[in-house]
Amino acid sequence: MGQGAVMTREQIKRMPEVVAGLLDKQYKLGDIDCLKLFHLFFGQLGIELPQKYKDITFDNYKERWELGELRDEYFEYIRSFSEEVEMEYIAHGDIIIISGADLDVSGIYLGNGHFICCLEDCGVQVMPIKLFTVLEARRINGR
């Protein structure tokens, strides 16, 4: 497993401002959801993520998600622009794929044992990582 580059000090300093602007936004598939959270969060820190994966785009993923077609492809998409990181090396801005009571979700590690994610029932929230099982931690390539 590679360890990749971590976020710059400037990006880390800007994270609280970015998080504050996203907190409590209500979940809406195709508007504010896990995928859009990634693009909004990283985009505000000057990190552009791929807009397309295979034949999945922002224009068609909502419909395909509702049809149940994208669960595996969603995690493949994340893996396409990131590399796995061992939990002992997790750093600010790393993407985590977690498992909890009746859900698997992805979020962004913020440091100090917390991550930001977007859940259907409560929207964008900062949560303690210790409440979940981390299935995978990933670092964006070339960051």
mmCIF file with all atom_site columns, C-alpha atoms in Angstrom:
data_model
loop_
_atom_site.group_PDB
_atom_site.id
_atom_site.type_symbol
_atom_site.label_atom_id
_atom_site.label_alt_id
_atom_site.label_comp_id
_atom_site.label_asym_id
_atom_site.label_entity_id
_atom_site.label_seq_id
_atom_site.pdbx_PDB_ins_code
_atom_site.Cartn_x
_atom_site.Cartn_y
_atom_site.Cartn_z
_atom_site.occupancy
_atom_site.B_iso_or_equiv
_atom_site.pdbx_formal_charge
_atom_site.auth_seq_id
_atom_site.auth_comp_id
_atom_site.auth_asym_id
_atom_site.auth_atom_id
_atom_site.pdbx_PDB_model_num
ATOM 1   C CA . MET A 1 1   ? 0.000   0.000  0.000   1.00 0.00 ? 1   MET A CA 1
ATOM 2   C CA . GLY A 1 2   ? 1.401   3.358  -0.985  1.00 0.00 ? 2   GLY A CA 1
ATOM 3   C CA . GLN A 1 3   ? 1.218   6.297  1.335   1.00 0.00 ? 3   GLN A CA 1
ATOM 4   C CA . GLY A 1 4   ? 0.839   9.085  -1.256  1.00 0.00 ? 4   GLY A CA 1
ATOM 5   C CA . ALA A 1 5   ? 1.054   12.767 -0.509  1.00 0.00 ? 5   ALA A CA 1
ATOM 6   C CA . VAL A 1 6   ? -0.860  14.319 2.360   1.00 0.00 ? 6   VAL A CA 1
ATOM 7   C CA . MET A 1 7   ? -2.701  17.639 2.275   1.00 0.00 ? 7   MET A CA 1
ATOM 8   C CA . THR A 1 8   ? -0.713  20.843 2.467   1.00 0.00 ? 8   THR A CA 1
ATOM 9   C CA . ARG A 1 9   ? -0.757  22.955 5.640   1.00 0.00 ? 9   ARG A CA 1
ATOM 10  C CA . GLU A 1 10  ? -2.818  25.574 3.814   1.00 0.00 ? 10  GLU A CA 1
ATOM 11  C CA . GLN A 1 11  ? -5.435  23.021 2.788   1.00 0.00 ? 11  GLN A CA 1
ATOM 12  C CA . ILE A 1 12  ? -5.615  21.683 6.353   1.00 0.00 ? 12  ILE A CA 1
ATOM 13  C CA . LYS A 1 13  ? -6.017  25.240 7.714   1.00 0.00 ? 13  LYS A CA 1
ATOM 14  C CA . ARG A 1 14  ? -8.943  25.825 5.335   1.00 0.00 ? 14  ARG A CA 1
ATOM 15  C CA . MET A 1 15  ? -10.747 22.598 6.239   1.00 0.00 ? 15  MET A CA 1
ATOM 16  C CA . PRO A 1 16  ? -12.775 24.041 9.188   1.00 0.00 ? 16  PRO A CA 1
ATOM 17  C CA . GLU A 1 17  ? -14.126 26.805 6.945   1.00 0.00 ? 17  GLU A CA 1
ATOM 18  C CA . VAL A 1 18  ? -15.041 24.316 4.229   1.00 0.00 ? 18  VAL A CA 1
ATOM 19  C CA . VAL A 1 19  ? -16.686 21.971 6.748   1.00 0.00 ? 19  VAL A CA 1
ATOM 20  C CA . ALA A 1 20  ? -18.670 24.835 8.324   1.00 0.00 ? 20  ALA A CA 1
ATOM 21  C CA . GLY A 1 21  ? -20.083 25.730 4.912   1.00 0.00 ? 21  GLY A CA 1
ATOM 22  C CA . LEU A 1 22  ? -21.245 22.150 4.330   1.00 0.00 ? 22  LEU A CA 1
ATOM 23  C CA . LEU A 1 23  ? -22.566 21.181 7.768   1.00 0.00 ? 23  LEU A CA 1
ATOM 24  C CA . ASP A 1 24  ? -26.261 20.476 8.167   1.00 0.00 ? 24  ASP A CA 1
ATOM 25  C CA . LYS A 1 25  ? -27.012 20.606 4.448   1.00 0.00 ? 25  LYS A CA 1
ATOM 26  C CA . GLN A 1 26  ? -29.835 18.155 3.903   1.00 0.00 ? 26  GLN A CA 1
ATOM 27  C CA . TYR A 1 27  ? -29.263 14.987 1.916   1.00 0.00 ? 27  TYR A CA 1
ATOM 28  C CA . LYS A 1 28  ? -30.748 14.959 -1.549  1.00 0.00 ? 28  LYS A CA 1
ATOM 29  C CA . LEU A 1 29  ? -29.581 12.383 -4.053  1.00 0.00 ? 29  LEU A CA 1
ATOM 30  C CA . GLY A 1 30  ? -27.893 14.131 -6.953  1.00 0.00 ? 30  GLY A CA 1
ATOM 31  C CA . ASP A 1 31  ? -27.689 17.452 -5.075  1.00 0.00 ? 31  ASP A CA 1
ATOM 32  C CA . ILE A 1 32  ? -26.058 16.832 -1.694  1.00 0.00 ? 32  ILE A CA 1
ATOM 33  C CA . ASP A 1 33  ? -25.000 13.219 -1.250  1.00 0.00 ? 33  ASP A CA 1
ATOM 34  C CA . CYS A 1 34  ? -21.718 11.398 -0.652  1.00 0.00 ? 34  CYS A CA 1
ATOM 35  C CA . LEU A 1 35  ? -20.468 11.901 -4.198  1.00 0.00 ? 35  LEU A CA 1
ATOM 36  C CA . LYS A 1 36  ? -21.319 15.596 -4.341  1.00 0.00 ? 36  LYS A CA 1
ATOM 37  C CA . LEU A 1 37  ? -19.877 16.104 -0.839  1.00 0.00 ? 37  LEU A CA 1
ATOM 38  C CA . PHE A 1 38  ? -16.529 14.825 -2.103  1.00 0.00 ? 38  PHE A CA 1
ATOM 39  C CA . HIS A 1 39  ? -16.568 17.169 -5.083  1.00 0.00 ? 39  HIS A CA 1
ATOM 40  C CA . LEU A 1 40  ? -17.648 20.184 -3.027  1.00 0.00 ? 40  LEU A CA 1
ATOM 41  C CA . PHE A 1 41  ? -15.198 19.549 -0.189  1.00 0.00 ? 41  PHE A CA 1
ATOM 42  C CA . PHE A 1 42  ? -12.133 18.818 -2.299  1.00 0.00 ? 42  PHE A CA 1
ATOM 43  C CA . GLY A 1 43  ? -13.021 21.407 -4.944  1.00 0.00 ? 43  GLY A CA 1
ATOM 44  C CA . GLN A 1 44  ? -13.016 24.150 -2.298  1.00 0.00 ? 44  GLN A CA 1
ATOM 45  C CA . LEU A 1 45  ? -9.521  23.035 -1.319  1.00 0.00 ? 45  LEU A CA 1
ATOM 46  C CA . GLY A 1 46  ? -8.299  23.202 -4.928  1.00 0.00 ? 46  GLY A CA 1
ATOM 47  C CA . ILE A 1 47  ? -8.368  19.446 -5.533  1.00 0.00 ? 47  ILE A CA 1
ATOM 48  C CA . GLU A 1 48  ? -10.354 18.418 -8.582  1.00 0.00 ? 48  GLU A CA 1
ATOM 49  C CA . LEU A 1 49  ? -11.795 14.929 -8.726  1.00 0.00 ? 49  LEU A CA 1
ATOM 50  C CA . PRO A 1 50  ? -12.758 13.087 -11.920 1.00 0.00 ? 50  PRO A CA 1
ATOM 51  C CA . GLN A 1 51  ? -16.218 14.075 -13.165 1.00 0.00 ? 51  GLN A CA 1
ATOM 52  C CA . LYS A 1 52  ? -16.780 10.777 -14.949 1.00 0.00 ? 52  LYS A CA 1
ATOM 53  C CA . TYR A 1 53  ? -16.119 7.102  -14.287 1.00 0.00 ? 53  TYR A CA 1
ATOM 54  C CA . LYS A 1 54  ? -16.734 4.550  -17.016 1.00 0.00 ? 54  LYS A CA 1
ATOM 55  C CA . ASP A 1 55  ? -20.186 5.595  -18.303 1.00 0.00 ? 55  ASP A CA 1
ATOM 56  C CA . ILE A 1 56  ? -21.243 7.240  -15.024 1.00 0.00 ? 56  ILE A CA 1
ATOM 57  C CA . THR A 1 57  ? -21.542 11.020 -14.963 1.00 0.00 ? 57  THR A CA 1
ATOM 58  C CA . PHE A 1 58  ? -23.184 13.623 -12.755 1.00 0.00 ? 58  PHE A CA 1
ATOM 59  C CA . ASP A 1 59  ? -25.998 13.697 -15.299 1.00 0.00 ? 59  ASP A CA 1
ATOM 60  C CA . ASN A 1 60  ? -26.935 10.023 -15.011 1.00 0.00 ? 60  ASN A CA 1
ATOM 61  C CA . TYR A 1 61  ? -25.791 8.722  -11.643 1.00 0.00 ? 61  TYR A CA 1
ATOM 62  C CA . LYS A 1 62  ? -28.922 9.774  -9.707  1.00 0.00 ? 62  LYS A CA 1
ATOM 63  C CA . GLU A 1 63  ? -31.194 7.712  -11.952 1.00 0.00 ? 63  GLU A CA 1
ATOM 64  C CA . ARG A 1 64  ? -28.810 4.760  -11.996 1.00 0.00 ? 64  ARG A CA 1
ATOM 65  C CA . TRP A 1 65  ? -28.371 4.870  -8.191  1.00 0.00 ? 65  TRP A CA 1
ATOM 66  C CA . GLU A 1 66  ? -32.142 4.784  -7.733  1.00 0.00 ? 66  GLU A CA 1
ATOM 67  C CA . LEU A 1 67  ? -32.243 1.699  -9.963  1.00 0.00 ? 67  LEU A CA 1
ATOM 68  C CA . GLY A 1 68  ? -29.697 0.038  -7.668  1.00 0.00 ? 68  GLY A CA 1
ATOM 69  C CA . GLU A 1 69  ? -27.013 -0.156 -10.330 1.00 0.00 ? 69  GLU A CA 1
ATOM 70  C CA . LEU A 1 70  ? -24.187 1.855  -8.818  1.00 0.00 ? 70  LEU A CA 1
ATOM 71  C CA . ARG A 1 71  ? -23.254 0.574  -5.374  1.00 0.00 ? 71  ARG A CA 1
ATOM 72  C CA . ASP A 1 72  ? -20.178 -1.367 -6.506  1.00 0.00 ? 72  ASP A CA 1
ATOM 73  C CA . GLU A 1 73  ? -19.261 1.194  -9.156  1.00 0.00 ? 73  GLU A CA 1
ATOM 74  C CA . TYR A 1 74  ? -19.401 3.996  -6.573  1.00 0.00 ? 74  TYR A CA 1
ATOM 75  C CA . PHE A 1 75  ? -16.618 2.383  -4.539  1.00 0.00 ? 75  PHE A CA 1
ATOM 76  C CA . GLU A 1 76  ? -14.718 1.523  -7.744  1.00 0.00 ? 76  GLU A CA 1
ATOM 77  C CA . TYR A 1 77  ? -14.938 5.216  -8.678  1.00 0.00 ? 77  TYR A CA 1
ATOM 78  C CA . ILE A 1 78  ? -13.335 6.204  -5.362  1.00 0.00 ? 78  ILE A CA 1
ATOM 79  C CA . ARG A 1 79  ? -10.611 3.607  -5.877  1.00 0.00 ? 79  ARG A CA 1
ATOM 80  C CA . SER A 1 80  ? -9.941  4.908  -9.406  1.00 0.00 ? 80  SER A CA 1
ATOM 81  C CA . PHE A 1 81  ? -8.403  8.178  -8.147  1.00 0.00 ? 81  PHE A CA 1
ATOM 82  C CA . SER A 1 82  ? -7.000  7.073  -4.798  1.00 0.00 ? 82  SER A CA 1
ATOM 83  C CA . GLU A 1 83  ? -4.691  4.568  -3.203  1.00 0.00 ? 83  GLU A CA 1
ATOM 84  C CA . GLU A 1 84  ? -5.244  2.509  -0.085  1.00 0.00 ? 84  GLU A CA 1
ATOM 85  C CA . VAL A 1 85  ? -3.658  3.766  3.136   1.00 0.00 ? 85  VAL A CA 1
ATOM 86  C CA . GLU A 1 86  ? -3.135  1.764  6.289   1.00 0.00 ? 86  GLU A CA 1
ATOM 87  C CA . MET A 1 87  ? -5.177  3.124  9.203   1.00 0.00 ? 87  MET A CA 1
ATOM 88  C CA . GLU A 1 88  ? -2.040  3.929  11.186  1.00 0.00 ? 88  GLU A CA 1
ATOM 89  C CA . TYR A 1 89  ? -1.134  6.436  8.444   1.00 0.00 ? 89  TYR A CA 1
ATOM 90  C CA . ILE A 1 90  ? -4.561  8.049  7.982   1.00 0.00 ? 90  ILE A CA 1
ATOM 91  C CA . ALA A 1 91  ? -4.314  11.820 7.533   1.00 0.00 ? 91  ALA A CA 1
ATOM 92  C CA . HIS A 1 92  ? -6.509  14.883 7.022   1.00 0.00 ? 92  HIS A CA 1
ATOM 93  C CA . GLY A 1 93  ? -8.485  14.600 3.797   1.00 0.00 ? 93  GLY A CA 1
ATOM 94  C CA . ASP A 1 94  ? -8.210  10.850 3.395   1.00 0.00 ? 94  ASP A CA 1
ATOM 95  C CA . ILE A 1 95  ? -11.371 9.133  2.220   1.00 0.00 ? 95  ILE A CA 1
ATOM 96  C CA . ILE A 1 96  ? -12.743 6.447  4.475   1.00 0.00 ? 96  ILE A CA 1
ATOM 97  C CA . ILE A 1 97  ? -15.236 3.740  3.648   1.00 0.00 ? 97  ILE A CA 1
ATOM 98  C CA . ILE A 1 98  ? -17.014 2.733  6.819   1.00 0.00 ? 98  ILE A CA 1
ATOM 99  C CA . SER A 1 99  ? -19.577 0.277  8.036   1.00 0.00 ? 99  SER A CA 1
ATOM 100 C CA . GLY A 1 100 ? -22.067 0.928  10.794  1.00 0.00 ? 100 GLY A CA 1
ATOM 101 C CA . ALA A 1 101 ? -25.526 -0.136 11.838  1.00 0.00 ? 101 ALA A CA 1
ATOM 102 C CA . ASP A 1 102 ? -27.215 -1.114 8.562   1.00 0.00 ? 102 ASP A CA 1
ATOM 103 C CA . LEU A 1 103 ? -25.073 1.095  6.320   1.00 0.00 ? 103 LEU A CA 1
ATOM 104 C CA . ASP A 1 104 ? -21.867 1.360  4.393   1.00 0.00 ? 104 ASP A CA 1
ATOM 105 C CA . VAL A 1 105 ? -20.903 4.939  3.679   1.00 0.00 ? 105 VAL A CA 1
ATOM 106 C CA . SER A 1 106 ? -17.896 6.978  2.677   1.00 0.00 ? 106 SER A CA 1
ATOM 107 C CA . GLY A 1 107 ? -16.595 10.145 4.235   1.00 0.00 ? 107 GLY A CA 1
ATOM 108 C CA . ILE A 1 108 ? -13.583 12.406 4.560   1.00 0.00 ? 108 ILE A CA 1
ATOM 109 C CA . TYR A 1 109 ? -11.257 12.177 7.538   1.00 0.00 ? 109 TYR A CA 1
ATOM 110 C CA . LEU A 1 110 ? -10.875 15.534 9.303   1.00 0.00 ? 110 LEU A CA 1
ATOM 111 C CA . GLY A 1 111 ? -8.352  14.583 11.960  1.00 0.00 ? 111 GLY A CA 1
ATOM 112 C CA . ASN A 1 112 ? -8.757  14.098 15.710  1.00 0.00 ? 112 ASN A CA 1
ATOM 113 C CA . GLY A 1 113 ? -10.823 10.956 15.177  1.00 0.00 ? 113 GLY A CA 1
ATOM 114 C CA . HIS A 1 114 ? -13.627 12.651 13.196  1.00 0.00 ? 114 HIS A CA 1
ATOM 115 C CA . PHE A 1 115 ? -14.893 12.533 9.634   1.00 0.00 ? 115 PHE A CA 1
ATOM 116 C CA . ILE A 1 116 ? -17.510 14.338 7.559   1.00 0.00 ? 116 ILE A CA 1
ATOM 117 C CA . CYS A 1 117 ? -20.145 12.425 5.625   1.00 0.00 ? 117 CYS A CA 1
ATOM 118 C CA . CYS A 1 118 ? -23.613 12.845 4.176   1.00 0.00 ? 118 CYS A CA 1
ATOM 119 C CA . LEU A 1 119 ? -26.350 10.516 5.414   1.00 0.00 ? 119 LEU A CA 1
ATOM 120 C CA . GLU A 1 120 ? -29.897 10.251 4.113   1.00 0.00 ? 120 GLU A CA 1
ATOM 121 C CA . ASP A 1 121 ? -31.514 10.777 7.500   1.00 0.00 ? 121 ASP A CA 1
ATOM 122 C CA . CYS A 1 122 ? -29.391 13.638 8.856   1.00 0.00 ? 122 CYS A CA 1
ATOM 123 C CA . GLY A 1 123 ? -27.553 15.272 5.941   1.00 0.00 ? 123 GLY A CA 1
ATOM 124 C CA . VAL A 1 124 ? -23.963 16.473 6.217   1.00 0.00 ? 124 VAL A CA 1
ATOM 125 C CA . GLN A 1 125 ? -22.523 15.758 9.653   1.00 0.00 ? 125 GLN A CA 1
ATOM 126 C CA . VAL A 1 126 ? -19.203 15.439 11.431  1.00 0.00 ? 126 VAL A CA 1
ATOM 127 C CA . MET A 1 127 ? -19.065 12.159 13.310  1.00 0.00 ? 127 MET A CA 1
ATOM 128 C CA . PRO A 1 128 ? -16.563 10.292 15.488  1.00 0.00 ? 128 PRO A CA 1
ATOM 129 C CA . ILE A 1 129 ? -14.861 7.519  13.577  1.00 0.00 ? 129 ILE A CA 1
ATOM 130 C CA . LYS A 1 130 ? -14.877 5.243  16.650  1.00 0.00 ? 130 LYS A CA 1
ATOM 131 C CA . LEU A 1 131 ? -18.619 4.614  16.192  1.00 0.00 ? 131 LEU A CA 1
ATOM 132 C CA . PHE A 1 132 ? -17.946 2.755  12.955  1.00 0.00 ? 132 PHE A CA 1
ATOM 133 C CA . THR A 1 133 ? -15.811 0.037  11.470  1.00 0.00 ? 133 THR A CA 1
ATOM 134 C CA . VAL A 1 134 ? -13.427 1.414  8.870   1.00 0.00 ? 134 VAL A CA 1
ATOM 135 C CA . LEU A 1 135 ? -13.439 -0.949 5.909   1.00 0.00 ? 135 LEU A CA 1
ATOM 136 C CA . GLU A 1 136 ? -10.918 1.005  3.889   1.00 0.00 ? 136 GLU A CA 1
ATOM 137 C CA . ALA A 1 137 ? -8.923  4.250  4.026   1.00 0.00 ? 137 ALA A CA 1
ATOM 138 C CA . ARG A 1 138 ? -7.795  5.889  0.789   1.00 0.00 ? 138 ARG A CA 1
ATOM 139 C CA . ARG A 1 139 ? -5.635  8.849  -0.199  1.00 0.00 ? 139 ARG A CA 1
ATOM 140 C CA . ILE A 1 140 ? -6.210  10.840 -3.371  1.00 0.00 ? 140 ILE A CA 1
ATOM 141 C CA . ASN A 1 141 ? -3.463  10.202 -5.920  1.00 0.00 ? 141 ASN A CA 1
ATOM 142 C CA . GLY A 1 142 ? -1.064  13.055 -6.516  1.00 0.00 ? 142 GLY A CA 1
ATOM 143 C CA . ARG A 1 143 ? -2.534  15.280 -3.839  1.00 0.00 ? 143 ARG A CA 1
#
